[in-house]
Amino acid sequence: MKLSNKLLILTIILFSMTNTKAQTDKSAIENVLSIAEKNKVQLENVGQLLVVYNEKPESFTAVFVALEKKDNKWVVKQSPIEAAIGKNGFALPQMKVEGDGKSPTGIFKIGKLFSYEKQTNTLLDNQQTTKNDKWIDDVNSADYNKHVSGFTNAKSYENLLLDTDVYKYCTVIEYNTKPVVKGKGSAIFFHLALKSDSFTAGCVAIKEDYMKLMVNWLDPKQNPTIIMGNLEVLKAM
């Protein structure tokens, strides 16, 4: 085959791939805007919104889009990227339980940031993580689904300072926090995905470059919020 023909074929393939991604992104943006509109009453005082959804309830691969409100309309801050969620997908609303390997479905506030390094370029309430920082997942502990620094009587907990970078940026998703219900799930974080095919125990994770953008952008004054779940479930909520 002549070189010119090979180049032509390669150009056609690249154009087709680019066009397919553009169509996929357009569809994802339409989905998240529809979800935001459907929940406009609950999101009335929200200026920053993270939307995470999957199309198959059991899939641990999800779509992540960040929106910001301008002139009372949602606009895209972060175009669609891949996110990792619980290894067993999303739990149905109100059905999340401890240890099910599922991410919760619903609308939740974005809380405190724990980070391996002191963060100066973030407006979030944040602290540098140490080996003393733990998040309790023992359902029989009085500190269930709470942060504890130092000694604990809890029989099980998550160390927030790990040997990997998974919790390098670890933001609390305020699920089952106010009030805490024993056994309904704990340690639901927004943290780093180290590999494209990774999954979580129930959290939401994205790649570090995107996480840095989010950490530098999220502003408590904008009441940052995450809405997450299966696409069809969110549309029906």
PDB file of C-alpha atoms in Angstrom:
ATOM      1  CA  MET A   1       0.000   0.000   0.000  1.00  0.00           C
ATOM      2  CA  LYS A   2       1.335   3.431  -0.896  1.00  0.00           C
ATOM      3  CA  LEU A   3       2.347   5.785   1.917  1.00  0.00           C
ATOM      4  CA  SER A   4      -0.244   8.356   0.854  1.00  0.00           C
ATOM      5  CA  ASN A   5      -3.018   5.751   1.153  1.00  0.00           C
ATOM      6  CA  LYS A   6      -1.815   4.722   4.606  1.00  0.00           C
ATOM      7  CA  LEU A   7      -1.846   8.337   5.734  1.00  0.00           C
ATOM      8  CA  LEU A   8      -5.344   8.792   4.358  1.00  0.00           C
ATOM      9  CA  ILE A   9      -6.602   5.719   6.225  1.00  0.00           C
ATOM     10  CA  LEU A  10      -4.931   6.880   9.443  1.00  0.00           C
ATOM     11  CA  THR A  11      -6.505  10.330   9.069  1.00  0.00           C
ATOM     12  CA  ILE A  12      -9.953   8.778   8.595  1.00  0.00           C
ATOM     13  CA  ILE A  13      -9.494   6.580  11.690  1.00  0.00           C
ATOM     14  CA  LEU A  14      -8.340   9.505  13.829  1.00  0.00           C
ATOM     15  CA  PHE A  15     -11.233  11.669  12.613  1.00  0.00           C
ATOM     16  CA  SER A  16     -13.685   8.895  13.383  1.00  0.00           C
ATOM     17  CA  MET A  17     -12.268   8.447  16.907  1.00  0.00           C
ATOM     18  CA  THR A  18     -12.398  12.199  17.565  1.00  0.00           C
ATOM     19  CA  ASN A  19     -15.947  12.435  16.269  1.00  0.00           C
ATOM     20  CA  THR A  20     -17.057   9.477  18.401  1.00  0.00           C
ATOM     21  CA  LYS A  21     -15.557  11.036  21.555  1.00  0.00           C
ATOM     22  CA  ALA A  22     -17.222  14.356  20.795  1.00  0.00           C
ATOM     23  CA  GLN A  23     -20.596  12.631  20.459  1.00  0.00           C
ATOM     24  CA  THR A  24     -20.007  10.675  23.675  1.00  0.00           C
ATOM     25  CA  ASP A  25     -19.049  13.842  25.570  1.00  0.00           C
ATOM     26  CA  LYS A  26     -22.081  15.673  24.201  1.00  0.00           C
ATOM     27  CA  SER A  27     -24.357  12.866  25.376  1.00  0.00           C
ATOM     28  CA  ALA A  28     -22.740  12.824  28.842  1.00  0.00           C
ATOM     29  CA  ILE A  29     -23.137  16.585  29.229  1.00  0.00           C
ATOM     30  CA  GLU A  30     -26.782  16.336  28.204  1.00  0.00           C
ATOM     31  CA  ASN A  31     -27.239  13.632  30.842  1.00  0.00           C
ATOM     32  CA  VAL A  32     -25.684  15.624  33.695  1.00  0.00           C
ATOM     33  CA  LEU A  33     -27.541  18.813  32.798  1.00  0.00           C
ATOM     34  CA  SER A  34     -30.765  16.827  32.775  1.00  0.00           C
ATOM     35  CA  ILE A  35     -29.934  15.364  36.207  1.00  0.00           C
ATOM     36  CA  ALA A  36     -29.122  18.820  37.583  1.00  0.00           C
ATOM     37  CA  GLU A  37     -32.348  20.272  36.200  1.00  0.00           C
ATOM     38  CA  LYS A  38     -34.414  17.446  37.664  1.00  0.00           C
ATOM     39  CA  ASN A  39     -32.959  18.195  41.100  1.00  0.00           C
ATOM     40  CA  LYS A  40     -32.981  22.005  40.811  1.00  0.00           C
ATOM     41  CA  VAL A  41     -34.992  22.491  44.009  1.00  0.00           C
ATOM     42  CA  GLN A  42     -32.450  20.586  46.139  1.00  0.00           C
ATOM     43  CA  LEU A  43     -29.594  22.308  44.297  1.00  0.00           C
ATOM     44  CA  GLU A  44     -31.033  25.822  44.540  1.00  0.00           C
ATOM     45  CA  ASN A  45     -28.273  27.068  46.857  1.00  0.00           C
ATOM     46  CA  VAL A  46     -25.485  25.058  45.198  1.00  0.00           C
ATOM     47  CA  GLY A  47     -22.943  26.853  43.009  1.00  0.00           C
ATOM     48  CA  GLN A  48     -20.583  23.953  42.312  1.00  0.00           C
ATOM     49  CA  LEU A  49     -21.796  20.483  41.398  1.00  0.00           C
ATOM     50  CA  LEU A  50     -20.011  17.196  40.720  1.00  0.00           C
ATOM     51  CA  VAL A  51     -22.096  14.630  38.844  1.00  0.00           C
ATOM     52  CA  VAL A  52     -21.036  10.976  38.764  1.00  0.00           C
ATOM     53  CA  TYR A  53     -23.084   8.290  37.037  1.00  0.00           C
ATOM     54  CA  ASN A  54     -22.777   4.865  35.462  1.00  0.00           C
ATOM     55  CA  GLU A  55     -25.043   3.335  32.838  1.00  0.00           C
ATOM     56  CA  LYS A  56     -24.994  -0.226  34.195  1.00  0.00           C
ATOM     57  CA  PRO A  57     -25.792  -0.315  37.936  1.00  0.00           C
ATOM     58  CA  GLU A  58     -23.128  -2.969  38.643  1.00  0.00           C
ATOM     59  CA  SER A  59     -20.327  -1.234  36.680  1.00  0.00           C
ATOM     60  CA  PHE A  60     -17.402   0.274  38.617  1.00  0.00           C
ATOM     61  CA  THR A  61     -16.597   2.638  35.754  1.00  0.00           C
ATOM     62  CA  ALA A  62     -18.499   5.920  35.797  1.00  0.00           C
ATOM     63  CA  VAL A  63     -18.672   9.306  34.099  1.00  0.00           C
ATOM     64  CA  PHE A  64     -17.566  12.400  36.032  1.00  0.00           C
ATOM     65  CA  VAL A  65     -18.541  15.972  35.091  1.00  0.00           C
ATOM     66  CA  ALA A  66     -18.142  19.178  37.118  1.00  0.00           C
ATOM     67  CA  LEU A  67     -20.651  22.020  36.728  1.00  0.00           C
ATOM     68  CA  GLU A  68     -20.724  25.570  38.024  1.00  0.00           C
ATOM     69  CA  LYS A  69     -23.671  27.923  38.204  1.00  0.00           C
ATOM     70  CA  LYS A  70     -23.458  31.187  36.273  1.00  0.00           C
ATOM     71  CA  ASP A  71     -26.415  33.558  35.958  1.00  0.00           C
ATOM     72  CA  ASN A  72     -28.518  30.805  37.530  1.00  0.00           C
ATOM     73  CA  LYS A  73     -27.617  28.331  34.767  1.00  0.00           C
ATOM     74  CA  TRP A  74     -25.338  25.315  34.923  1.00  0.00           C
ATOM     75  CA  VAL A  75     -22.236  25.392  32.724  1.00  0.00           C
ATOM     76  CA  VAL A  76     -19.502  22.784  32.357  1.00  0.00           C
ATOM     77  CA  LYS A  77     -16.369  23.372  34.418  1.00  0.00           C
ATOM     78  CA  GLN A  78     -14.814  19.924  33.798  1.00  0.00           C
ATOM     79  CA  SER A  79     -15.853  18.063  30.677  1.00  0.00           C
ATOM     80  CA  PRO A  80     -16.590  14.323  30.974  1.00  0.00           C
ATOM     81  CA  ILE A  81     -13.806  12.105  32.307  1.00  0.00           C
ATOM     82  CA  GLU A  82     -13.684   8.560  33.636  1.00  0.00           C
ATOM     83  CA  ALA A  83     -14.198   7.938  37.340  1.00  0.00           C
ATOM     84  CA  ALA A  84     -13.880   4.822  39.466  1.00  0.00           C
ATOM     85  CA  ILE A  85     -16.622   3.913  41.932  1.00  0.00           C
ATOM     86  CA  GLY A  86     -17.411   0.923  44.142  1.00  0.00           C
ATOM     87  CA  LYS A  87     -16.372  -2.450  42.744  1.00  0.00           C
ATOM     88  CA  ASN A  88     -20.046  -3.500  42.737  1.00  0.00           C
ATOM     89  CA  GLY A  89     -21.352  -0.258  41.250  1.00  0.00           C
ATOM     90  CA  PHE A  90     -23.977   1.935  42.905  1.00  0.00           C
ATOM     91  CA  ALA A  91     -26.354   0.904  45.668  1.00  0.00           C
ATOM     92  CA  LEU A  92     -29.977   1.842  45.166  1.00  0.00           C
ATOM     93  CA  PRO A  93     -31.127   4.931  47.120  1.00  0.00           C
ATOM     94  CA  GLN A  94     -31.134   4.296  50.883  1.00  0.00           C
ATOM     95  CA  MET A  95     -29.842   0.738  50.308  1.00  0.00           C
ATOM     96  CA  LYS A  96     -26.111   1.234  50.923  1.00  0.00           C
ATOM     97  CA  VAL A  97     -24.728  -0.936  53.753  1.00  0.00           C
ATOM     98  CA  GLU A  98     -21.309  -1.396  55.274  1.00  0.00           C
ATOM     99  CA  GLY A  99     -19.019  -3.689  53.291  1.00  0.00           C
ATOM    100  CA  ASP A 100     -21.218  -4.104  50.195  1.00  0.00           C
ATOM    101  CA  GLY A 101     -18.562  -2.715  47.846  1.00  0.00           C
ATOM    102  CA  LYS A 102     -21.045  -0.201  46.453  1.00  0.00           C
ATOM    103  CA  SER A 103     -21.040   3.573  46.237  1.00  0.00           C
ATOM    104  CA  PRO A 104     -24.095   5.319  47.682  1.00  0.00           C
ATOM    105  CA  THR A 105     -26.730   6.959  45.500  1.00  0.00           C
ATOM    106  CA  GLY A 106     -27.926  10.451  46.317  1.00  0.00           C
ATOM    107  CA  ILE A 107     -27.008  14.095  46.754  1.00  0.00           C
ATOM    108  CA  PHE A 108     -24.257  14.818  49.284  1.00  0.00           C
ATOM    109  CA  LYS A 109     -22.169  17.787  50.399  1.00  0.00           C
ATOM    110  CA  ILE A 110     -18.436  17.915  49.772  1.00  0.00           C
ATOM    111  CA  GLY A 111     -16.618  18.161  53.094  1.00  0.00           C
ATOM    112  CA  LYS A 112     -13.104  18.345  54.478  1.00  0.00           C
ATOM    113  CA  LEU A 113      -9.950  17.624  52.497  1.00  0.00           C
ATOM    114  CA  PHE A 114      -7.198  15.428  53.922  1.00  0.00           C
ATOM    115  CA  SER A 115      -3.933  15.566  51.995  1.00  0.00           C
ATOM    116  CA  TYR A 116      -0.445  14.140  52.319  1.00  0.00           C
ATOM    117  CA  GLU A 117       0.959  17.634  51.738  1.00  0.00           C
ATOM    118  CA  LYS A 118      -0.158  20.938  53.235  1.00  0.00           C
ATOM    119  CA  GLN A 119      -2.511  22.535  50.721  1.00  0.00           C
ATOM    120  CA  THR A 120      -2.147  26.253  50.065  1.00  0.00           C
ATOM    121  CA  ASN A 121      -4.077  26.428  46.786  1.00  0.00           C
ATOM    122  CA  THR A 122      -7.417  25.267  48.092  1.00  0.00           C
ATOM    123  CA  LEU A 123     -10.344  26.993  49.764  1.00  0.00           C
ATOM    124  CA  LEU A 124     -11.611  23.743  51.242  1.00  0.00           C
ATOM    125  CA  ASP A 125     -11.313  23.085  54.954  1.00  0.00           C
ATOM    126  CA  ASN A 126      -8.183  20.969  54.887  1.00  0.00           C
ATOM    127  CA  GLN A 127      -5.452  19.412  56.960  1.00  0.00           C
ATOM    128  CA  GLN A 128      -2.221  17.601  56.293  1.00  0.00           C
ATOM    129  CA  THR A 129      -2.664  13.901  56.976  1.00  0.00           C
ATOM    130  CA  THR A 130      -0.498  12.128  59.532  1.00  0.00           C
ATOM    131  CA  LYS A 131      -0.146   8.506  60.609  1.00  0.00           C
ATOM    132  CA  ASN A 132      -2.496   9.297  63.514  1.00  0.00           C
ATOM    133  CA  ASP A 133      -5.469  10.055  61.254  1.00  0.00           C
ATOM    134  CA  LYS A 134      -8.080   7.315  60.959  1.00  0.00           C
ATOM    135  CA  TRP A 135     -11.642   6.940  59.734  1.00  0.00           C
ATOM    136  CA  ILE A 136     -13.667   4.459  61.777  1.00  0.00           C
ATOM    137  CA  ASP A 137     -15.618   1.709  59.961  1.00  0.00           C
ATOM    138  CA  ASP A 138     -16.334  -0.492  62.998  1.00  0.00           C
ATOM    139  CA  VAL A 139     -20.154  -0.497  63.206  1.00  0.00           C
ATOM    140  CA  ASN A 140     -20.000  -1.177  66.952  1.00  0.00           C
ATOM    141  CA  SER A 141     -17.793   1.814  67.688  1.00  0.00           C
ATOM    142  CA  ALA A 142     -19.163   5.071  69.080  1.00  0.00           C
ATOM    143  CA  ASP A 143     -16.965   6.772  66.454  1.00  0.00           C
ATOM    144  CA  TYR A 144     -18.435   4.883  63.494  1.00  0.00           C
ATOM    145  CA  ASN A 145     -18.032   6.875  60.274  1.00  0.00           C
ATOM    146  CA  LYS A 146     -16.030   9.594  62.015  1.00  0.00           C
ATOM    147  CA  HIS A 147     -12.484  10.931  61.853  1.00  0.00           C
ATOM    148  CA  VAL A 148     -10.279  10.098  64.818  1.00  0.00           C
ATOM    149  CA  SER A 149      -6.736  11.301  65.449  1.00  0.00           C
ATOM    150  CA  GLY A 150      -4.627   9.082  67.668  1.00  0.00           C
ATOM    151  CA  PHE A 151      -5.731   6.121  69.784  1.00  0.00           C
ATOM    152  CA  THR A 152      -9.052   4.388  69.161  1.00  0.00           C
ATOM    153  CA  ASN A 153     -10.837   1.399  70.663  1.00  0.00           C
ATOM    154  CA  ALA A 154     -12.439   0.662  67.302  1.00  0.00           C
ATOM    155  CA  LYS A 155     -11.707  -2.820  65.981  1.00  0.00           C
ATOM    156  CA  SER A 156     -11.439  -1.633  62.375  1.00  0.00           C
ATOM    157  CA  TYR A 157     -10.707   1.643  60.633  1.00  0.00           C
ATOM    158  CA  GLU A 158      -9.188   3.224  57.530  1.00  0.00           C
ATOM    159  CA  ASN A 159      -5.740   4.766  57.880  1.00  0.00           C
ATOM    160  CA  LEU A 160      -5.815   8.063  55.983  1.00  0.00           C
ATOM    161  CA  LEU A 161      -2.055   8.032  55.406  1.00  0.00           C
ATOM    162  CA  LEU A 162      -1.283   5.060  53.178  1.00  0.00           C
ATOM    163  CA  ASP A 163       1.778   3.601  51.469  1.00  0.00           C
ATOM    164  CA  THR A 164       0.180   4.524  48.121  1.00  0.00           C
ATOM    165  CA  ASP A 165      -1.084   7.858  46.762  1.00  0.00           C
ATOM    166  CA  VAL A 166      -4.749   6.775  46.795  1.00  0.00           C
ATOM    167  CA  TYR A 167      -5.505   9.190  49.663  1.00  0.00           C
ATOM    168  CA  LYS A 168      -2.976  11.845  48.621  1.00  0.00           C
ATOM    169  CA  TYR A 169      -6.047  14.022  48.068  1.00  0.00           C
ATOM    170  CA  CYS A 170      -8.938  12.621  50.082  1.00  0.00           C
ATOM    171  CA  THR A 171     -12.089  14.713  50.353  1.00  0.00           C
ATOM    172  CA  VAL A 172     -14.970  13.618  52.528  1.00  0.00           C
ATOM    173  CA  ILE A 173     -18.274  12.956  50.785  1.00  0.00           C
ATOM    174  CA  GLU A 174     -20.830  13.760  53.487  1.00  0.00           C
ATOM    175  CA  TYR A 175     -22.721  10.500  53.218  1.00  0.00           C
ATOM    176  CA  ASN A 176     -24.200   9.040  56.426  1.00  0.00           C
ATOM    177  CA  THR A 177     -22.667  11.793  58.533  1.00  0.00           C
ATOM    178  CA  LYS A 178     -25.586  13.904  59.825  1.00  0.00           C
ATOM    179  CA  PRO A 179     -26.834  11.771  61.470  1.00  0.00           C
ATOM    180  CA  VAL A 180     -24.629   8.698  61.395  1.00  0.00           C
ATOM    181  CA  VAL A 181     -26.656   5.494  61.057  1.00  0.00           C
ATOM    182  CA  LYS A 182     -24.806   2.363  62.179  1.00  0.00           C
ATOM    183  CA  GLY A 183     -24.194  -0.068  59.336  1.00  0.00           C
ATOM    184  CA  LYS A 184     -25.259   2.245  56.498  1.00  0.00           C
ATOM    185  CA  GLY A 185     -21.719   2.714  55.209  1.00  0.00           C
ATOM    186  CA  SER A 186     -18.615   4.656  56.150  1.00  0.00           C
ATOM    187  CA  ALA A 187     -15.468   6.296  54.783  1.00  0.00           C
ATOM    188  CA  ILE A 188     -17.022   7.514  51.535  1.00  0.00           C
ATOM    189  CA  PHE A 189     -14.350   9.724  49.980  1.00  0.00           C
ATOM    190  CA  PHE A 190     -13.506  11.551  46.772  1.00  0.00           C
ATOM    191  CA  HIS A 191      -9.914  10.464  46.168  1.00  0.00           C
ATOM    192  CA  LEU A 192      -7.306   9.465  43.586  1.00  0.00           C
ATOM    193  CA  ALA A 193      -7.584   6.702  40.999  1.00  0.00           C
ATOM    194  CA  LEU A 194      -4.102   5.362  40.313  1.00  0.00           C
ATOM    195  CA  LYS A 195      -5.095   3.233  37.291  1.00  0.00           C
ATOM    196  CA  SER A 196      -7.701   3.623  34.582  1.00  0.00           C
ATOM    197  CA  ASP A 197      -9.245   0.221  35.349  1.00  0.00           C
ATOM    198  CA  SER A 198      -9.332   0.638  39.136  1.00  0.00           C
ATOM    199  CA  PHE A 199     -12.339   0.432  41.427  1.00  0.00           C
ATOM    200  CA  THR A 200     -13.016   1.539  44.994  1.00  0.00           C
ATOM    201  CA  ALA A 201     -14.668   0.124  48.103  1.00  0.00           C
ATOM    202  CA  GLY A 202     -17.504   2.632  47.721  1.00  0.00           C
ATOM    203  CA  CYS A 203     -15.797   5.944  47.040  1.00  0.00           C
ATOM    204  CA  VAL A 204     -15.418   8.088  43.903  1.00  0.00           C
ATOM    205  CA  ALA A 205     -11.937   8.368  42.402  1.00  0.00           C
ATOM    206  CA  ILE A 206     -10.406  10.306  39.501  1.00  0.00           C
ATOM    207  CA  LYS A 207      -6.893  10.783  38.120  1.00  0.00           C
ATOM    208  CA  GLU A 208      -4.541  13.159  39.941  1.00  0.00           C
ATOM    209  CA  ASP A 209      -4.328  15.892  37.281  1.00  0.00           C
ATOM    210  CA  TYR A 210      -8.093  16.306  37.380  1.00  0.00           C
ATOM    211  CA  MET A 211      -8.220  16.057  41.155  1.00  0.00           C
ATOM    212  CA  LYS A 212      -5.771  18.938  41.484  1.00  0.00           C
ATOM    213  CA  LEU A 213      -8.076  21.074  39.356  1.00  0.00           C
ATOM    214  CA  MET A 214     -11.023  20.167  41.565  1.00  0.00           C
ATOM    215  CA  VAL A 215      -9.137  20.813  44.818  1.00  0.00           C
ATOM    216  CA  ASN A 216      -8.050  24.236  43.540  1.00  0.00           C
ATOM    217  CA  TRP A 217     -11.567  25.075  42.329  1.00  0.00           C
ATOM    218  CA  LEU A 218     -13.949  23.849  45.038  1.00  0.00           C
ATOM    219  CA  ASP A 219     -15.104  26.653  47.308  1.00  0.00           C
ATOM    220  CA  PRO A 220     -17.172  26.113  50.500  1.00  0.00           C
ATOM    221  CA  LYS A 221     -18.934  29.432  49.838  1.00  0.00           C
ATOM    222  CA  GLN A 222     -20.386  27.815  46.704  1.00  0.00           C
ATOM    223  CA  ASN A 223     -21.835  24.939  48.749  1.00  0.00           C
ATOM    224  CA  PRO A 224     -20.052  22.244  46.679  1.00  0.00           C
ATOM    225  CA  THR A 225     -22.176  19.145  46.239  1.00  0.00           C
ATOM    226  CA  ILE A 226     -21.964  15.760  44.540  1.00  0.00           C
ATOM    227  CA  ILE A 227     -24.859  13.874  42.981  1.00  0.00           C
ATOM    228  CA  MET A 228     -24.093  10.241  42.212  1.00  0.00           C
ATOM    229  CA  GLY A 229     -25.805   7.061  41.105  1.00  0.00           C
ATOM    230  CA  ASN A 230     -26.910   4.995  38.157  1.00  0.00           C
ATOM    231  CA  LEU A 231     -28.126   7.147  35.253  1.00  0.00           C
ATOM    232  CA  GLU A 232     -31.636   5.705  35.069  1.00  0.00           C
ATOM    233  CA  VAL A 233     -32.027   5.815  38.852  1.00  0.00           C
ATOM    234  CA  LEU A 234     -30.959   9.466  38.994  1.00  0.00           C
ATOM    235  CA  LYS A 235     -33.357  10.342  36.204  1.00  0.00           C
ATOM    236  CA  ALA A 236     -36.173   8.712  38.161  1.00  0.00           C
ATOM    237  CA  MET A 237     -35.397  10.280  41.542  1.00  0.00           C
TER     238      MET A 237
END
